[in-house]
mmCIF file of C-alpha atoms and ligand atoms in Angstrom:
data_model
loop_
_atom_site.group_PDB
_atom_site.id
_atom_site.type_symbol
_atom_site.label_atom_id
_atom_site.label_comp_id
_atom_site.label_asym_id
_atom_site.label_seq_id
_atom_site.Cartn_x
_atom_site.Cartn_y
_atom_site.Cartn_z
ATOM 1 C CA UNK A 33 0.000 0.000 0.000
ATOM 2 C CA UNK A 34 1.431 3.402 -0.905
ATOM 3 C CA UNK A 35 1.767 6.067 1.776
ATOM 4 C CA UNK A 36 -0.770 8.128 -0.120
ATOM 5 C CA UNK A 37 -3.497 5.480 0.001
ATOM 6 C CA UNK A 38 -2.702 4.754 3.662
ATOM 7 C CA UNK A 39 -3.549 8.330 4.677
ATOM 8 C CA UNK A 40 -6.453 8.876 2.298
ATOM 9 C CA UNK A 41 -8.793 11.517 3.650
ATOM 10 C CA UNK A 42 -12.494 11.031 4.142
ATOM 11 C CA UNK A 43 -14.526 12.650 1.383
ATOM 12 C CA UNK A 44 -17.890 14.385 1.225
ATOM 13 C CA UNK A 45 -19.238 11.241 -0.468
ATOM 14 C CA UNK A 46 -18.046 9.122 2.499
ATOM 15 C CA UNK A 47 -19.921 11.420 4.881
ATOM 16 C CA UNK A 48 -23.047 11.404 2.675
ATOM 17 C CA UNK A 49 -23.109 7.579 2.918
ATOM 18 C CA UNK A 50 -23.243 7.757 6.722
ATOM 19 C CA UNK A 51 -26.961 8.692 6.723
ATOM 20 C CA UNK A 52 -28.651 6.602 9.419
ATOM 21 C CA UNK A 53 -25.352 4.892 10.292
ATOM 22 C CA UNK A 54 -22.634 5.394 12.877
ATOM 23 C CA UNK A 55 -22.846 8.997 14.157
ATOM 24 C CA UNK A 56 -20.579 11.490 12.368
ATOM 25 C CA UNK A 57 -18.111 13.175 14.729
ATOM 26 C CA UNK A 58 -17.236 16.770 13.871
ATOM 27 C CA UNK A 59 -15.341 19.515 15.733
ATOM 28 C CA UNK A 60 -14.023 22.907 14.736
ATOM 29 C CA UNK A 61 -10.338 23.713 14.433
ATOM 30 C CA UNK A 62 -8.540 26.778 13.141
ATOM 31 C CA UNK A 63 -4.877 25.831 13.724
ATOM 32 C CA UNK A 64 -2.429 23.141 12.650
ATOM 33 C CA UNK A 65 -1.733 21.814 16.160
ATOM 34 C CA UNK A 66 -5.348 21.463 17.278
ATOM 35 C CA UNK A 67 -6.214 20.040 13.845
ATOM 36 C CA UNK A 68 -3.675 17.243 14.415
ATOM 37 C CA UNK A 69 -5.395 16.313 17.698
ATOM 38 C CA UNK A 70 -8.923 16.541 16.298
ATOM 39 C CA UNK A 71 -7.901 14.572 13.210
ATOM 40 C CA UNK A 72 -7.156 11.460 15.303
ATOM 41 C CA UNK A 73 -10.729 11.179 16.539
ATOM 42 C CA UNK A 74 -13.109 13.008 14.216
ATOM 43 C CA UNK A 75 -14.612 12.333 10.791
ATOM 44 C CA UNK A 76 -14.929 15.997 9.866
ATOM 45 C CA UNK A 77 -12.965 19.108 10.883
ATOM 46 C CA UNK A 78 -14.864 22.343 10.415
ATOM 47 C CA UNK A 79 -12.851 25.505 9.872
ATOM 48 C CA UNK A 80 -15.805 27.508 11.127
ATOM 49 C CA UNK A 81 -16.273 31.223 10.774
ATOM 50 C CA UNK A 82 -16.677 31.078 14.565
ATOM 51 C CA UNK A 83 -12.942 31.797 14.343
ATOM 52 C CA UNK A 84 -14.078 35.424 14.160
ATOM 53 C CA UNK A 85 -15.363 35.135 17.742
ATOM 54 C CA UNK A 86 -12.788 32.683 19.093
ATOM 55 C CA UNK A 87 -9.543 33.908 17.518
ATOM 56 C CA UNK A 88 -10.303 37.548 16.808
ATOM 57 C CA UNK A 89 -12.765 38.535 19.541
ATOM 58 C CA UNK A 90 -15.460 39.802 17.153
ATOM 59 C CA UNK A 91 -18.955 39.942 18.604
ATOM 60 C CA UNK A 92 -20.400 38.204 15.518
ATOM 61 C CA UNK A 93 -19.115 36.258 12.500
ATOM 62 C CA UNK A 94 -20.095 39.059 10.094
ATOM 63 C CA UNK A 95 -16.626 40.709 9.904
ATOM 64 C CA UNK A 96 -14.873 37.447 8.895
ATOM 65 C CA UNK A 97 -13.319 37.585 5.413
ATOM 66 C CA UNK A 98 -12.546 35.011 2.738
ATOM 67 C CA UNK A 99 -8.806 35.599 3.241
ATOM 68 C CA UNK A 100 -9.121 34.820 6.957
ATOM 69 C CA UNK A 101 -10.940 31.546 6.191
ATOM 70 C CA UNK A 102 -8.367 30.543 3.587
ATOM 71 C CA UNK A 103 -5.408 31.269 5.879
ATOM 72 C CA UNK A 104 -6.794 29.108 8.693
ATOM 73 C CA UNK A 105 -8.052 26.463 6.253
ATOM 74 C CA UNK A 106 -4.487 26.020 5.006
ATOM 75 C CA UNK A 107 -3.213 25.644 8.578
ATOM 76 C CA UNK A 108 -5.810 22.972 9.344
ATOM 77 C CA UNK A 109 -5.024 21.081 6.141
ATOM 78 C CA UNK A 110 -1.312 21.069 7.063
ATOM 79 C CA UNK A 111 -2.123 19.733 10.538
ATOM 80 C CA UNK A 112 -4.520 16.971 9.516
ATOM 81 C CA UNK A 113 -4.362 13.900 7.301
ATOM 82 C CA UNK A 114 -7.502 11.782 7.654
ATOM 83 C CA UNK A 115 -10.624 13.853 8.365
ATOM 84 C CA UNK A 116 -12.679 15.669 5.767
ATOM 85 C CA UNK A 117 -11.891 19.369 6.179
ATOM 86 C CA UNK A 118 -14.861 21.684 5.557
ATOM 87 C CA UNK A 119 -14.233 25.437 5.349
ATOM 88 C CA UNK A 120 -17.021 27.929 6.102
ATOM 89 C CA UNK A 121 -17.900 30.471 3.428
ATOM 90 C CA UNK A 122 -17.911 33.798 5.288
ATOM 91 C CA UNK A 123 -20.666 36.405 5.194
ATOM 92 C CA UNK A 124 -20.520 38.468 2.006
ATOM 93 C CA UNK A 125 -18.647 35.890 -0.065
ATOM 94 C CA UNK A 126 -21.590 33.955 -1.542
ATOM 95 C CA UNK A 127 -25.023 35.527 -1.048
ATOM 96 C CA UNK A 128 -25.139 38.006 -3.961
ATOM 97 C CA UNK A 129 -25.223 35.400 -6.742
ATOM 98 C CA UNK A 130 -24.470 31.767 -7.471
ATOM 99 C CA UNK A 131 -21.577 32.884 -9.659
ATOM 100 C CA UNK A 132 -20.042 34.875 -6.808
ATOM 101 C CA UNK A 133 -20.483 31.812 -4.595
ATOM 102 C CA UNK A 134 -18.710 29.638 -7.161
ATOM 103 C CA UNK A 135 -15.707 32.012 -7.379
ATOM 104 C CA UNK A 136 -15.390 32.204 -3.585
ATOM 105 C CA UNK A 137 -15.795 28.455 -3.084
ATOM 106 C CA UNK A 138 -13.339 27.659 -5.887
ATOM 107 C CA UNK A 139 -10.775 29.951 -4.221
ATOM 108 C CA UNK A 140 -11.274 28.094 -0.945
ATOM 109 C CA UNK A 141 -10.807 24.680 -2.579
ATOM 110 C CA UNK A 142 -7.830 25.739 -4.739
ATOM 111 C CA UNK A 143 -5.951 27.638 -2.044
ATOM 112 C CA UNK A 144 -6.578 25.334 0.933
ATOM 113 C CA UNK A 145 -7.051 21.917 -0.773
ATOM 114 C CA UNK A 146 -9.944 21.242 1.614
ATOM 115 C CA UNK A 147 -12.697 18.805 0.614
ATOM 116 C CA UNK A 148 -15.865 20.892 0.969
ATOM 117 C CA UNK A 149 -17.377 24.241 1.920
ATOM 118 C CA UNK A 150 -20.250 25.115 4.242
ATOM 119 C CA UNK A 151 -22.743 27.936 3.742
ATOM 120 C CA UNK A 152 -25.733 29.204 5.708
ATOM 121 C CA UNK A 153 -29.335 29.297 4.470
ATOM 122 C CA UNK A 154 -32.060 26.930 3.315
ATOM 123 C CA UNK A 155 -34.609 27.699 0.595
ATOM 124 C CA UNK A 156 -32.903 30.994 -0.290
ATOM 125 C CA UNK A 157 -29.561 29.228 -0.938
ATOM 126 C CA UNK A 158 -30.907 26.109 -2.710
ATOM 127 C CA UNK A 159 -30.130 27.359 -6.220
ATOM 128 C CA UNK A 160 -26.577 28.236 -5.164
ATOM 129 C CA UNK A 161 -26.047 24.848 -3.499
ATOM 130 C CA UNK A 162 -27.171 23.104 -6.706
ATOM 131 C CA UNK A 163 -24.930 25.351 -8.843
ATOM 132 C CA UNK A 164 -21.850 24.568 -6.728
ATOM 133 C CA UNK A 165 -22.578 20.837 -6.326
ATOM 134 C CA UNK A 166 -23.089 20.402 -10.076
ATOM 135 C CA UNK A 167 -19.714 22.097 -10.676
ATOM 136 C CA UNK A 168 -17.568 19.940 -8.419
ATOM 137 C CA UNK A 169 -17.869 21.745 -5.093
ATOM 138 C CA UNK A 170 -19.284 19.649 -2.243
ATOM 139 C CA UNK A 171 -21.519 21.768 -0.022
ATOM 140 C CA UNK A 172 -22.526 21.281 3.596
ATOM 141 C CA UNK A 173 -25.682 23.257 4.363
ATOM 142 C CA UNK A 174 -26.456 25.077 7.619
ATOM 143 C CA UNK A 175 -30.034 25.724 8.761
ATOM 144 C CA UNK A 176 -31.933 26.661 11.910
ATOM 145 C CA UNK A 177 -29.993 29.374 13.694
ATOM 146 C CA UNK A 178 -27.755 30.966 11.069
ATOM 147 C CA UNK A 179 -25.372 33.289 12.953
ATOM 148 C CA UNK A 180 -24.361 35.272 9.856
ATOM 149 C CA UNK A 181 -27.940 36.665 9.809
ATOM 150 C CA UNK A 182 -27.644 38.067 13.342
ATOM 151 C CA UNK A 183 -28.261 41.641 12.195
ATOM 152 C CA UNK A 184 -31.657 40.603 10.841
ATOM 153 C CA UNK A 185 -32.518 38.051 13.555
ATOM 154 C CA UNK A 186 -31.596 40.400 16.404
ATOM 155 C CA UNK A 187 -30.504 37.613 18.796
ATOM 156 C CA UNK A 188 -29.040 34.100 18.875
ATOM 157 C CA UNK A 189 -32.345 32.431 19.813
ATOM 158 C CA UNK A 190 -33.203 28.747 19.348
ATOM 159 C CA UNK A 191 -35.446 28.147 16.336
ATOM 160 C CA UNK A 192 -38.668 26.122 15.952
ATOM 161 C CA UNK A 193 -39.823 26.277 19.560
ATOM 162 C CA UNK A 194 -43.289 27.341 18.358
ATOM 163 C CA UNK A 195 -45.158 24.845 16.164
ATOM 164 C CA UNK A 196 -46.049 27.576 13.651
ATOM 165 C CA UNK A 197 -42.328 28.048 12.851
ATOM 166 C CA UNK A 198 -41.776 24.399 11.906
ATOM 167 C CA UNK A 199 -42.924 24.516 8.269
ATOM 168 C CA UNK A 200 -40.326 27.095 7.201
ATOM 169 C CA UNK A 201 -37.466 25.217 8.877
ATOM 170 C CA UNK A 202 -38.622 21.899 7.384
ATOM 171 C CA UNK A 203 -38.743 23.550 3.953
ATOM 172 C CA UNK A 204 -35.168 24.791 4.467
ATOM 173 C CA UNK A 205 -33.988 21.273 5.345
ATOM 174 C CA UNK A 206 -35.735 19.740 2.332
ATOM 175 C CA UNK A 207 -34.455 22.433 -0.026
ATOM 176 C CA UNK A 208 -30.820 21.961 1.035
ATOM 177 C CA UNK A 209 -31.089 18.190 0.707
ATOM 178 C CA UNK A 210 -32.816 18.281 -2.685
ATOM 179 C CA UNK A 211 -30.314 20.863 -3.986
ATOM 180 C CA UNK A 212 -27.507 18.347 -3.573
ATOM 181 C CA UNK A 213 -25.787 19.237 -0.289
ATOM 182 C CA UNK A 214 -23.935 16.208 1.118
ATOM 183 C CA UNK A 215 -24.955 16.984 4.713
ATOM 184 C CA UNK A 216 -26.472 19.800 6.746
ATOM 185 C CA UNK A 217 -25.697 21.418 10.093
ATOM 186 C CA UNK A 218 -28.875 21.909 12.139
ATOM 187 C CA UNK A 219 -28.141 24.598 14.729
ATOM 188 C CA UNK A 220 -30.211 25.478 17.806
ATOM 189 C CA UNK A 221 -33.447 23.872 16.591
ATOM 190 C CA UNK A 222 -36.100 22.499 18.971
ATOM 191 C CA UNK A 223 -35.332 18.827 19.653
ATOM 192 C CA UNK A 224 -38.527 17.264 18.223
ATOM 193 C CA UNK A 225 -38.161 19.252 15.013
ATOM 194 C CA UNK A 226 -34.475 18.355 14.591
ATOM 195 C CA UNK A 227 -35.461 14.693 15.125
ATOM 196 C CA UNK A 228 -38.254 14.938 12.556
ATOM 197 C CA UNK A 229 -35.973 16.612 9.981
ATOM 198 C CA UNK A 230 -33.352 13.890 10.497
ATOM 199 C CA UNK A 231 -36.006 11.234 9.883
ATOM 200 C CA UNK A 232 -37.358 12.867 6.754
ATOM 201 C CA UNK A 233 -34.455 14.217 4.686
ATOM 202 C CA UNK A 234 -32.086 12.077 2.638
ATOM 203 C CA UNK A 235 -28.778 13.579 3.781
ATOM 204 C CA UNK A 236 -27.007 13.364 7.154
ATOM 205 C CA UNK A 237 -27.942 16.023 9.703
ATOM 206 C CA UNK A 238 -25.196 17.268 12.004
ATOM 207 C CA UNK A 239 -26.632 18.738 15.169
ATOM 208 C CA UNK A 240 -25.431 21.542 17.410
ATOM 209 C CA UNK A 241 -28.033 22.301 20.041
ATOM 210 C CA UNK A 242 -30.436 20.077 18.082
ATOM 211 C CA UNK A 243 -31.038 16.373 18.872
ATOM 212 C CA UNK A 244 -29.216 13.204 19.820
ATOM 213 C CA UNK A 245 -31.153 11.648 16.911
ATOM 214 C CA UNK A 246 -29.114 13.686 14.375
ATOM 215 C CA UNK A 247 -26.752 11.714 12.149
ATOM 216 C CA UNK A 248 -23.785 13.487 13.753
ATOM 217 C CA UNK A 249 -22.800 16.216 16.186
ATOM 218 C CA UNK A 250 -20.533 19.265 16.030
ATOM 219 C CA UNK A 251 -19.200 21.601 18.709
ATOM 220 C CA UNK A 252 -16.779 24.503 18.717
ATOM 221 C CA UNK A 253 -13.565 23.009 20.134
ATOM 222 C CA UNK A 254 -12.839 25.917 22.492
ATOM 223 C CA UNK A 255 -16.385 25.695 23.931
ATOM 224 C CA UNK A 256 -16.094 22.002 24.789
ATOM 225 C CA UNK A 257 -12.593 22.466 26.218
ATOM 226 C CA UNK A 258 -13.763 25.189 28.599
ATOM 227 C CA UNK A 259 -11.639 27.835 26.902
ATOM 228 C CA UNK A 260 -14.471 30.159 25.891
ATOM 229 C CA UNK A 261 -15.604 32.851 28.309
ATOM 230 C CA UNK A 262 -19.272 31.783 27.887
ATOM 231 C CA UNK A 263 -20.605 28.238 27.506
ATOM 232 C CA UNK A 264 -23.846 27.962 25.475
ATOM 233 C CA UNK A 265 -26.591 25.695 26.886
ATOM 234 C CA UNK A 266 -26.028 23.039 24.221
ATOM 235 C CA UNK A 267 -22.325 22.524 25.014
ATOM 236 C CA UNK A 268 -21.079 19.711 27.232
ATOM 237 C CA UNK A 269 -17.690 20.707 28.609
ATOM 238 C CA UNK A 270 -15.110 17.957 28.258
ATOM 239 C CA UNK A 271 -12.309 20.036 29.774
ATOM 240 C CA UNK A 272 -11.624 23.049 31.938
ATOM 241 C CA UNK A 273 -8.644 24.491 30.107
ATOM 242 C CA UNK A 274 -9.356 28.163 30.848
ATOM 243 C CA UNK A 275 -8.389 27.954 34.561
ATOM 244 C CA UNK A 276 -5.596 25.435 33.798
ATOM 245 C CA UNK A 277 -3.999 27.769 31.242
ATOM 246 C CA UNK A 278 -4.357 30.769 33.508
ATOM 247 C CA UNK A 279 -2.680 28.863 36.367
ATOM 248 C CA UNK A 280 0.213 27.935 34.049
ATOM 249 C CA UNK A 281 0.641 31.577 32.975
ATOM 250 C CA UNK A 282 0.519 32.721 36.594
ATOM 251 C CA UNK A 283 3.235 30.172 37.528
ATOM 252 C CA UNK A 284 5.389 31.245 34.574
ATOM 253 C CA UNK A 285 5.092 34.919 35.541
ATOM 254 C CA UNK A 286 6.010 34.085 39.158
ATOM 255 C CA UNK A 287 9.088 32.068 38.044
ATOM 256 C CA UNK A 288 10.302 34.811 35.689
ATOM 257 C CA UNK A 289 9.903 37.464 38.379
ATOM 258 C CA UNK A 290 11.757 35.352 40.983
ATOM 259 C CA UNK A 291 14.424 34.236 38.435
ATOM 260 C CA UNK A 292 13.437 30.574 38.983
ATOM 261 C CA UNK A 293 13.088 30.320 35.195
ATOM 262 C CA UNK A 294 15.104 29.658 33.101
ATOM 263 C CA UNK A 295 16.913 27.009 35.164
ATOM 264 C CA UNK A 296 20.382 25.667 34.204
ATOM 265 C CA UNK A 297 18.791 22.905 32.044
ATOM 266 C CA UNK A 298 17.037 25.497 29.868
ATOM 267 C CA UNK A 299 20.154 27.459 28.811
ATOM 268 C CA UNK A 300 23.106 26.658 26.530
ATOM 269 C CA UNK A 301 26.621 26.257 27.894
ATOM 270 C CA UNK A 302 29.738 26.805 25.744
ATOM 271 C CA UNK A 303 30.860 23.879 23.572
ATOM 272 C CA UNK A 304 34.100 22.261 24.885
ATOM 273 C CA UNK A 305 37.110 23.203 22.667
ATOM 274 C CA UNK A 306 39.026 20.558 20.624
HETATM 275 O O1 KIV B 126 -18.623 28.486 12.581
HETATM 276 C C1 KIV B 126 -18.852 27.455 13.231
HETATM 277 O O2 KIV B 126 -18.083 27.036 14.100
HETATM 278 C C2 KIV B 126 -20.071 26.721 12.915
HETATM 279 C C3 KIV B 126 -20.503 25.660 13.884
HETATM 280 C C4 KIV B 126 -21.057 26.281 15.091
HETATM 281 C C5 KIV B 126 -21.436 24.698 13.248
HETATM 282 O O3 KIV B 126 -20.700 27.002 11.952
#
């Protein structure tokens, strides 16, 4: 077996085939080193535009640019070898027309070598999803709470908690699936609705604040590690790195101030002559 076939990455088609099967495991990553860790355990790595919040401290994902996504997408590709890497299309890079979406998505694929892109929107993006899919660009959809629309929505509220809102969200799910997306993120959608959507559409659903019945789950890595200042309701924390990192920094600062660091083993002596 050649080295290349031994490290073959998962593809969008592999993920599409997982409908109704073993749950798809997905986490975000924006850096080479975390990508290497995530890659050992996950099927999909999402280079999410949540990097705008996590890495850059923006209040929303709206300011994130295509160049920012491409830079971090390249880092994640360098750090990983097995998982499918999906790069988010940022706000303003795809909504104006399907042609604009194609140019942005093609740049992402060409410059990062990732395997797929993700974009937000259901019925309104169906034509674009079909246009990209038919032209060789695998698309992951994203419905329910779509954070790029925050300026219209007004708040990051869960969707579909009133029965009268269900029809529109179900139409979004159907539209994305029928347009040719290989999977769809279902974010912050009432549990019974997320379950129903999973049972009725043909492609895998990947839940975040949705339902255990989804075909997979995704979380923002920093949220589940306890590194984010705020933990949303739908996050289970698998670590408490914030306090651990702060304690390490405090210890480092104390050692530098007391000249306990660097110790003799951390400095270079002169090489012996002859
Ligand atoms: O940007 C992101 O991290 C996402 C996930 C929350 C699904 O879109």
